């Protein structure tokens, strides 16, 4: 028997039938979720984003630092993803057949999150982003813009139903709706409560609805 043939057969068996090394173990979704949870947990502690480290996150999640970097190239993208993932389902826009009701319900959920412990995460992201362009960019790309696109669709449904003027400036409407929420959240000059969403929607969208019907 040809000894070289035996060696080749053994090597091929170890590498796979096509002679290639079989792929490594897929990254564990459980580890990924653990990293996201640890990120949120540590971000709520004193020091916020500046003091947060990938090493601390990896240790808390019981994974290696290289495991973290396989999914997220920077601390900023990890933090933005962690918050976005925690709020994704809650902040989806409903479709009730009324643009005012759809926006009101989603804004109420946002206020609920901002008033919870996760509000500290949002504050840390916004505060840290003022001196860290990478962080604020990650917050915009991974949290703000995905929800902004959903909001565009919600407002467009309102236009299609005749609830809003056809020539509505969607960005201006959204800034008018959400700006007051973030102002109260960050400046704390007045109480931020869920009923505030009803007041804003009534002021902004009811006026636009009247304009659409004129």
PDB file of C-alpha atoms in Angstrom:
ATOM      1  CA  UNK A   1       0.000   0.000   0.000  1.00  0.00           C
ATOM      2  CA  UNK A   2       1.300   3.445  -0.902  1.00  0.00           C
ATOM      3  CA  UNK A   3       2.226   5.184   2.406  1.00  0.00           C
ATOM      4  CA  UNK A   4       1.800   8.584   0.755  1.00  0.00           C
ATOM      5  CA  UNK A   5      -1.769   7.657  -0.160  1.00  0.00           C
ATOM      6  CA  UNK A   6      -2.435   6.761   3.493  1.00  0.00           C
ATOM      7  CA  UNK A   7      -1.070  10.115   4.680  1.00  0.00           C
ATOM      8  CA  UNK A   8      -3.125  12.023   2.120  1.00  0.00           C
ATOM      9  CA  UNK A   9      -6.284  10.146   3.108  1.00  0.00           C
ATOM     10  CA  UNK A  10      -5.738  10.913   6.786  1.00  0.00           C
ATOM     11  CA  UNK A  11      -5.099  14.584   6.031  1.00  0.00           C
ATOM     12  CA  UNK A  12      -8.185  14.817   3.817  1.00  0.00           C
ATOM     13  CA  UNK A  13     -10.331  13.196   6.494  1.00  0.00           C
ATOM     14  CA  UNK A  14      -9.212  15.792   9.005  1.00  0.00           C
ATOM     15  CA  UNK A  15      -9.729  18.680   6.597  1.00  0.00           C
ATOM     16  CA  UNK A  16     -12.981  17.509   5.026  1.00  0.00           C
ATOM     17  CA  UNK A  17     -13.814  15.653   1.855  1.00  0.00           C
ATOM     18  CA  UNK A  18     -12.857  18.602  -0.354  1.00  0.00           C
ATOM     19  CA  UNK A  19      -9.454  18.975   1.264  1.00  0.00           C
ATOM     20  CA  UNK A  20     -10.447  22.185   3.059  1.00  0.00           C
ATOM     21  CA  UNK A  21     -10.410  22.662   6.796  1.00  0.00           C
ATOM     22  CA  UNK A  22     -13.960  22.537   8.182  1.00  0.00           C
ATOM     23  CA  UNK A  23     -15.238  25.875   9.451  1.00  0.00           C
ATOM     24  CA  UNK A  24     -14.739  26.720  13.098  1.00  0.00           C
ATOM     25  CA  UNK A  25     -17.532  26.703  15.642  1.00  0.00           C
ATOM     26  CA  UNK A  26     -20.069  29.432  14.807  1.00  0.00           C
ATOM     27  CA  UNK A  27     -20.150  32.387  17.134  1.00  0.00           C
ATOM     28  CA  UNK A  28     -22.601  31.771  19.927  1.00  0.00           C
ATOM     29  CA  UNK A  29     -25.744  33.896  19.962  1.00  0.00           C
ATOM     30  CA  UNK A  30     -25.865  33.295  23.698  1.00  0.00           C
ATOM     31  CA  UNK A  31     -22.447  34.931  24.071  1.00  0.00           C
ATOM     32  CA  UNK A  32     -23.551  37.825  21.885  1.00  0.00           C
ATOM     33  CA  UNK A  33     -26.623  38.467  24.019  1.00  0.00           C
ATOM     34  CA  UNK A  34     -24.514  38.210  27.163  1.00  0.00           C
ATOM     35  CA  UNK A  35     -22.152  40.871  25.812  1.00  0.00           C
ATOM     36  CA  UNK A  36     -25.067  43.200  25.039  1.00  0.00           C
ATOM     37  CA  UNK A  37     -26.527  42.731  28.526  1.00  0.00           C
ATOM     38  CA  UNK A  38     -23.168  43.342  30.200  1.00  0.00           C
ATOM     39  CA  UNK A  39     -22.653  46.496  28.151  1.00  0.00           C
ATOM     40  CA  UNK A  40     -25.950  47.983  29.317  1.00  0.00           C
ATOM     41  CA  UNK A  41     -25.293  46.926  32.899  1.00  0.00           C
ATOM     42  CA  UNK A  42     -21.841  48.508  33.064  1.00  0.00           C
ATOM     43  CA  UNK A  43     -22.879  51.636  31.185  1.00  0.00           C
ATOM     44  CA  UNK A  44     -25.408  52.426  33.923  1.00  0.00           C
ATOM     45  CA  UNK A  45     -22.644  52.550  36.514  1.00  0.00           C
ATOM     46  CA  UNK A  46     -20.732  55.659  37.522  1.00  0.00           C
ATOM     47  CA  UNK A  47     -18.317  56.839  34.873  1.00  0.00           C
ATOM     48  CA  UNK A  48     -20.566  56.118  31.915  1.00  0.00           C
ATOM     49  CA  UNK A  49     -19.152  55.713  28.440  1.00  0.00           C
ATOM     50  CA  UNK A  50     -15.679  57.228  29.031  1.00  0.00           C
ATOM     51  CA  UNK A  51     -14.873  54.725  31.803  1.00  0.00           C
ATOM     52  CA  UNK A  52     -16.396  51.724  30.052  1.00  0.00           C
ATOM     53  CA  UNK A  53     -13.868  49.277  28.606  1.00  0.00           C
ATOM     54  CA  UNK A  54     -14.082  46.279  26.316  1.00  0.00           C
ATOM     55  CA  UNK A  55     -12.031  44.339  28.878  1.00  0.00           C
ATOM     56  CA  UNK A  56     -14.618  44.990  31.597  1.00  0.00           C
ATOM     57  CA  UNK A  57     -17.486  44.041  29.293  1.00  0.00           C
ATOM     58  CA  UNK A  58     -15.762  40.811  28.253  1.00  0.00           C
ATOM     59  CA  UNK A  59     -15.041  39.889  31.869  1.00  0.00           C
ATOM     60  CA  UNK A  60     -18.617  40.555  32.966  1.00  0.00           C
ATOM     61  CA  UNK A  61     -19.978  38.544  30.030  1.00  0.00           C
ATOM     62  CA  UNK A  62     -17.489  35.705  30.668  1.00  0.00           C
ATOM     63  CA  UNK A  63     -16.083  35.856  27.138  1.00  0.00           C
ATOM     64  CA  UNK A  64     -12.721  36.718  25.656  1.00  0.00           C
ATOM     65  CA  UNK A  65     -11.985  40.217  24.411  1.00  0.00           C
ATOM     66  CA  UNK A  66     -11.469  38.860  20.897  1.00  0.00           C
ATOM     67  CA  UNK A  67     -15.026  37.497  20.978  1.00  0.00           C
ATOM     68  CA  UNK A  68     -16.346  41.015  21.516  1.00  0.00           C
ATOM     69  CA  UNK A  69     -14.295  42.387  18.630  1.00  0.00           C
ATOM     70  CA  UNK A  70     -15.600  39.711  16.271  1.00  0.00           C
ATOM     71  CA  UNK A  71     -18.995  41.407  16.371  1.00  0.00           C
ATOM     72  CA  UNK A  72     -18.175  45.039  17.128  1.00  0.00           C
ATOM     73  CA  UNK A  73     -15.112  46.881  15.821  1.00  0.00           C
ATOM     74  CA  UNK A  74     -15.367  49.674  18.407  1.00  0.00           C
ATOM     75  CA  UNK A  75     -16.773  50.352  21.844  1.00  0.00           C
ATOM     76  CA  UNK A  76     -19.088  52.983  20.351  1.00  0.00           C
ATOM     77  CA  UNK A  77     -20.772  50.561  17.957  1.00  0.00           C
ATOM     78  CA  UNK A  78     -21.194  48.013  20.754  1.00  0.00           C
ATOM     79  CA  UNK A  79     -22.824  50.506  23.108  1.00  0.00           C
ATOM     80  CA  UNK A  80     -25.159  51.824  20.409  1.00  0.00           C
ATOM     81  CA  UNK A  81     -26.146  48.283  19.422  1.00  0.00           C
ATOM     82  CA  UNK A  82     -26.718  47.279  23.037  1.00  0.00           C
ATOM     83  CA  UNK A  83     -29.211  50.056  23.638  1.00  0.00           C
ATOM     84  CA  UNK A  84     -30.864  49.691  20.243  1.00  0.00           C
ATOM     85  CA  UNK A  85     -31.370  45.947  20.730  1.00  0.00           C
ATOM     86  CA  UNK A  86     -32.886  46.494  24.173  1.00  0.00           C
ATOM     87  CA  UNK A  87     -35.474  48.920  22.801  1.00  0.00           C
ATOM     88  CA  UNK A  88     -36.138  47.538  19.330  1.00  0.00           C
ATOM     89  CA  UNK A  89     -39.450  45.790  19.951  1.00  0.00           C
ATOM     90  CA  UNK A  90     -40.805  48.459  22.299  1.00  0.00           C
ATOM     91  CA  UNK A  91     -40.181  51.301  19.881  1.00  0.00           C
ATOM     92  CA  UNK A  92     -41.730  49.792  16.770  1.00  0.00           C
ATOM     93  CA  UNK A  93     -44.465  51.983  15.341  1.00  0.00           C
ATOM     94  CA  UNK A  94     -47.983  50.543  15.480  1.00  0.00           C
ATOM     95  CA  UNK A  95     -50.418  50.803  12.592  1.00  0.00           C
ATOM     96  CA  UNK A  96     -53.800  51.618  14.114  1.00  0.00           C
ATOM     97  CA  UNK A  97     -55.216  53.492  11.136  1.00  0.00           C
ATOM     98  CA  UNK A  98     -54.604  56.887  12.743  1.00  0.00           C
ATOM     99  CA  UNK A  99     -51.299  58.711  12.340  1.00  0.00           C
ATOM    100  CA  UNK A 100     -51.860  60.691  15.525  1.00  0.00           C
ATOM    101  CA  UNK A 101     -52.545  57.548  17.525  1.00  0.00           C
ATOM    102  CA  UNK A 102     -49.577  55.700  15.984  1.00  0.00           C
ATOM    103  CA  UNK A 103     -47.156  58.494  16.843  1.00  0.00           C
ATOM    104  CA  UNK A 104     -48.652  59.054  20.286  1.00  0.00           C
ATOM    105  CA  UNK A 105     -48.300  55.404  21.300  1.00  0.00           C
ATOM    106  CA  UNK A 106     -44.709  55.151  20.081  1.00  0.00           C
ATOM    107  CA  UNK A 107     -43.725  58.408  21.776  1.00  0.00           C
ATOM    108  CA  UNK A 108     -45.263  57.191  25.024  1.00  0.00           C
ATOM    109  CA  UNK A 109     -43.076  54.081  24.845  1.00  0.00           C
ATOM    110  CA  UNK A 110     -39.992  56.204  24.246  1.00  0.00           C
ATOM    111  CA  UNK A 111     -40.787  58.328  27.295  1.00  0.00           C
ATOM    112  CA  UNK A 112     -41.281  55.156  29.330  1.00  0.00           C
ATOM    113  CA  UNK A 113     -37.786  54.011  28.348  1.00  0.00           C
ATOM    114  CA  UNK A 114     -36.221  57.397  29.063  1.00  0.00           C
ATOM    115  CA  UNK A 115     -37.800  57.391  32.526  1.00  0.00           C
ATOM    116  CA  UNK A 116     -36.484  53.875  33.243  1.00  0.00           C
ATOM    117  CA  UNK A 117     -32.939  52.821  34.112  1.00  0.00           C
ATOM    118  CA  UNK A 118     -32.170  52.701  30.402  1.00  0.00           C
ATOM    119  CA  UNK A 119     -32.552  56.455  30.348  1.00  0.00           C
ATOM    120  CA  UNK A 120     -29.088  56.659  31.903  1.00  0.00           C
ATOM    121  CA  UNK A 121     -27.744  54.801  28.877  1.00  0.00           C
ATOM    122  CA  UNK A 122     -29.329  57.285  26.471  1.00  0.00           C
ATOM    123  CA  UNK A 123     -27.989  60.201  28.505  1.00  0.00           C
ATOM    124  CA  UNK A 124     -24.506  58.651  28.485  1.00  0.00           C
ATOM    125  CA  UNK A 125     -24.628  58.131  24.722  1.00  0.00           C
ATOM    126  CA  UNK A 126     -25.737  61.691  24.009  1.00  0.00           C
ATOM    127  CA  UNK A 127     -23.366  63.257  26.540  1.00  0.00           C
ATOM    128  CA  UNK A 128     -20.388  61.187  25.417  1.00  0.00           C
ATOM    129  CA  UNK A 129     -21.191  61.898  21.801  1.00  0.00           C
ATOM    130  CA  UNK A 130     -20.636  65.625  22.259  1.00  0.00           C
ATOM    131  CA  UNK A 131     -16.890  65.024  22.509  1.00  0.00           C
ATOM    132  CA  UNK A 132     -16.695  61.691  20.675  1.00  0.00           C
ATOM    133  CA  UNK A 133     -17.773  61.914  17.008  1.00  0.00           C
ATOM    134  CA  UNK A 134     -17.547  58.139  16.618  1.00  0.00           C
ATOM    135  CA  UNK A 135     -20.012  57.582  19.452  1.00  0.00           C
ATOM    136  CA  UNK A 136     -22.642  60.041  18.247  1.00  0.00           C
ATOM    137  CA  UNK A 137     -22.315  58.642  14.719  1.00  0.00           C
ATOM    138  CA  UNK A 138     -22.893  55.121  16.044  1.00  0.00           C
ATOM    139  CA  UNK A 139     -25.926  56.351  18.010  1.00  0.00           C
ATOM    140  CA  UNK A 140     -27.377  57.968  14.890  1.00  0.00           C
ATOM    141  CA  UNK A 141     -26.644  55.042  12.576  1.00  0.00           C
ATOM    142  CA  UNK A 142     -27.691  52.198  14.864  1.00  0.00           C
ATOM    143  CA  UNK A 143     -30.505  53.740  16.898  1.00  0.00           C
ATOM    144  CA  UNK A 144     -31.812  57.024  15.524  1.00  0.00           C
ATOM    145  CA  UNK A 145     -31.951  56.429  11.760  1.00  0.00           C
ATOM    146  CA  UNK A 146     -33.633  52.992  11.828  1.00  0.00           C
ATOM    147  CA  UNK A 147     -36.477  54.462  13.892  1.00  0.00           C
ATOM    148  CA  UNK A 148     -36.541  57.608  11.822  1.00  0.00           C
ATOM    149  CA  UNK A 149     -37.143  55.496   8.720  1.00  0.00           C
ATOM    150  CA  UNK A 150     -40.021  53.728  10.472  1.00  0.00           C
ATOM    151  CA  UNK A 151     -41.440  57.120  11.434  1.00  0.00           C
ATOM    152  CA  UNK A 152     -41.280  58.298   7.810  1.00  0.00           C
ATOM    153  CA  UNK A 153     -43.411  55.312   6.827  1.00  0.00           C
ATOM    154  CA  UNK A 154     -45.915  56.068   9.589  1.00  0.00           C
ATOM    155  CA  UNK A 155     -46.247  59.703   8.539  1.00  0.00           C
ATOM    156  CA  UNK A 156     -46.507  58.725   4.875  1.00  0.00           C
ATOM    157  CA  UNK A 157     -49.466  56.501   5.721  1.00  0.00           C
ATOM    158  CA  UNK A 158     -51.052  59.553   7.306  1.00  0.00           C
ATOM    159  CA  UNK A 159     -50.468  61.544   4.124  1.00  0.00           C
ATOM    160  CA  UNK A 160     -51.952  58.743   2.015  1.00  0.00           C
ATOM    161  CA  UNK A 161     -55.068  58.727   4.214  1.00  0.00           C
ATOM    162  CA  UNK A 162     -55.428  62.492   3.946  1.00  0.00           C
ATOM    163  CA  UNK A 163     -54.593  63.107   7.617  1.00  0.00           C
ATOM    164  CA  UNK A 164     -51.524  65.202   6.785  1.00  0.00           C
ATOM    165  CA  UNK A 165     -50.861  67.659   3.942  1.00  0.00           C
ATOM    166  CA  UNK A 166     -49.303  66.065   0.863  1.00  0.00           C
ATOM    167  CA  UNK A 167     -46.403  68.535   0.947  1.00  0.00           C
ATOM    168  CA  UNK A 168     -45.566  67.875   4.606  1.00  0.00           C
ATOM    169  CA  UNK A 169     -41.928  68.239   5.662  1.00  0.00           C
ATOM    170  CA  UNK A 170     -41.474  64.909   7.440  1.00  0.00           C
ATOM    171  CA  UNK A 171     -38.188  65.838   9.103  1.00  0.00           C
ATOM    172  CA  UNK A 172     -39.654  69.041  10.507  1.00  0.00           C
ATOM    173  CA  UNK A 173     -42.674  67.137  11.833  1.00  0.00           C
ATOM    174  CA  UNK A 174     -40.469  64.561  13.564  1.00  0.00           C
ATOM    175  CA  UNK A 175     -38.203  67.206  15.062  1.00  0.00           C
ATOM    176  CA  UNK A 176     -41.290  69.038  16.336  1.00  0.00           C
ATOM    177  CA  UNK A 177     -42.631  65.843  17.917  1.00  0.00           C
ATOM    178  CA  UNK A 178     -39.478  64.412  19.476  1.00  0.00           C
ATOM    179  CA  UNK A 179     -37.486  67.578  20.172  1.00  0.00           C
ATOM    180  CA  UNK A 180     -39.584  68.542  23.223  1.00  0.00           C
ATOM    181  CA  UNK A 181     -39.204  65.030  24.664  1.00  0.00           C
ATOM    182  CA  UNK A 182     -35.416  65.085  24.510  1.00  0.00           C
ATOM    183  CA  UNK A 183     -35.358  68.674  25.780  1.00  0.00           C
ATOM    184  CA  UNK A 184     -37.235  67.726  28.948  1.00  0.00           C
ATOM    185  CA  UNK A 185     -35.217  64.530  29.278  1.00  0.00           C
ATOM    186  CA  UNK A 186     -31.836  66.262  29.112  1.00  0.00           C
ATOM    187  CA  UNK A 187     -32.501  69.701  30.620  1.00  0.00           C
ATOM    188  CA  UNK A 188     -35.090  68.556  33.194  1.00  0.00           C
ATOM    189  CA  UNK A 189     -36.756  71.957  33.303  1.00  0.00           C
ATOM    190  CA  UNK A 190     -40.159  70.258  33.545  1.00  0.00           C
ATOM    191  CA  UNK A 191     -41.537  66.800  34.265  1.00  0.00           C
ATOM    192  CA  UNK A 192     -41.316  64.208  31.506  1.00  0.00           C
ATOM    193  CA  UNK A 193     -44.417  62.019  31.652  1.00  0.00           C
ATOM    194  CA  UNK A 194     -46.249  59.849  29.132  1.00  0.00           C
ATOM    195  CA  UNK A 195     -49.132  62.292  28.885  1.00  0.00           C
ATOM    196  CA  UNK A 196     -46.665  64.784  27.428  1.00  0.00           C
ATOM    197  CA  UNK A 197     -46.683  62.698  24.228  1.00  0.00           C
ATOM    198  CA  UNK A 198     -50.442  63.214  23.941  1.00  0.00           C
ATOM    199  CA  UNK A 199     -50.030  66.968  24.349  1.00  0.00           C
ATOM    200  CA  UNK A 200     -47.299  67.226  21.701  1.00  0.00           C
ATOM    201  CA  UNK A 201     -49.197  65.094  19.188  1.00  0.00           C
ATOM    202  CA  UNK A 202     -52.336  67.107  19.748  1.00  0.00           C
ATOM    203  CA  UNK A 203     -50.489  70.364  19.196  1.00  0.00           C
ATOM    204  CA  UNK A 204     -48.459  69.308  16.137  1.00  0.00           C
ATOM    205  CA  UNK A 205     -50.539  66.719  14.298  1.00  0.00           C
ATOM    206  CA  UNK A 206     -53.988  68.131  14.943  1.00  0.00           C
ATOM    207  CA  UNK A 207     -52.892  71.404  13.406  1.00  0.00           C
ATOM    208  CA  UNK A 208     -51.495  69.598  10.379  1.00  0.00           C
ATOM    209  CA  UNK A 209     -54.688  67.577  10.024  1.00  0.00           C
ATOM    210  CA  UNK A 210     -56.722  70.789   9.986  1.00  0.00           C
ATOM    211  CA  UNK A 211     -54.395  72.187   7.320  1.00  0.00           C
ATOM    212  CA  UNK A 212     -54.799  69.022   5.222  1.00  0.00           C
ATOM    213  CA  UNK A 213     -58.581  69.384   5.304  1.00  0.00           C
ATOM    214  CA  UNK A 214     -58.599  73.041   4.290  1.00  0.00           C
TER     215      UNK A 214
END
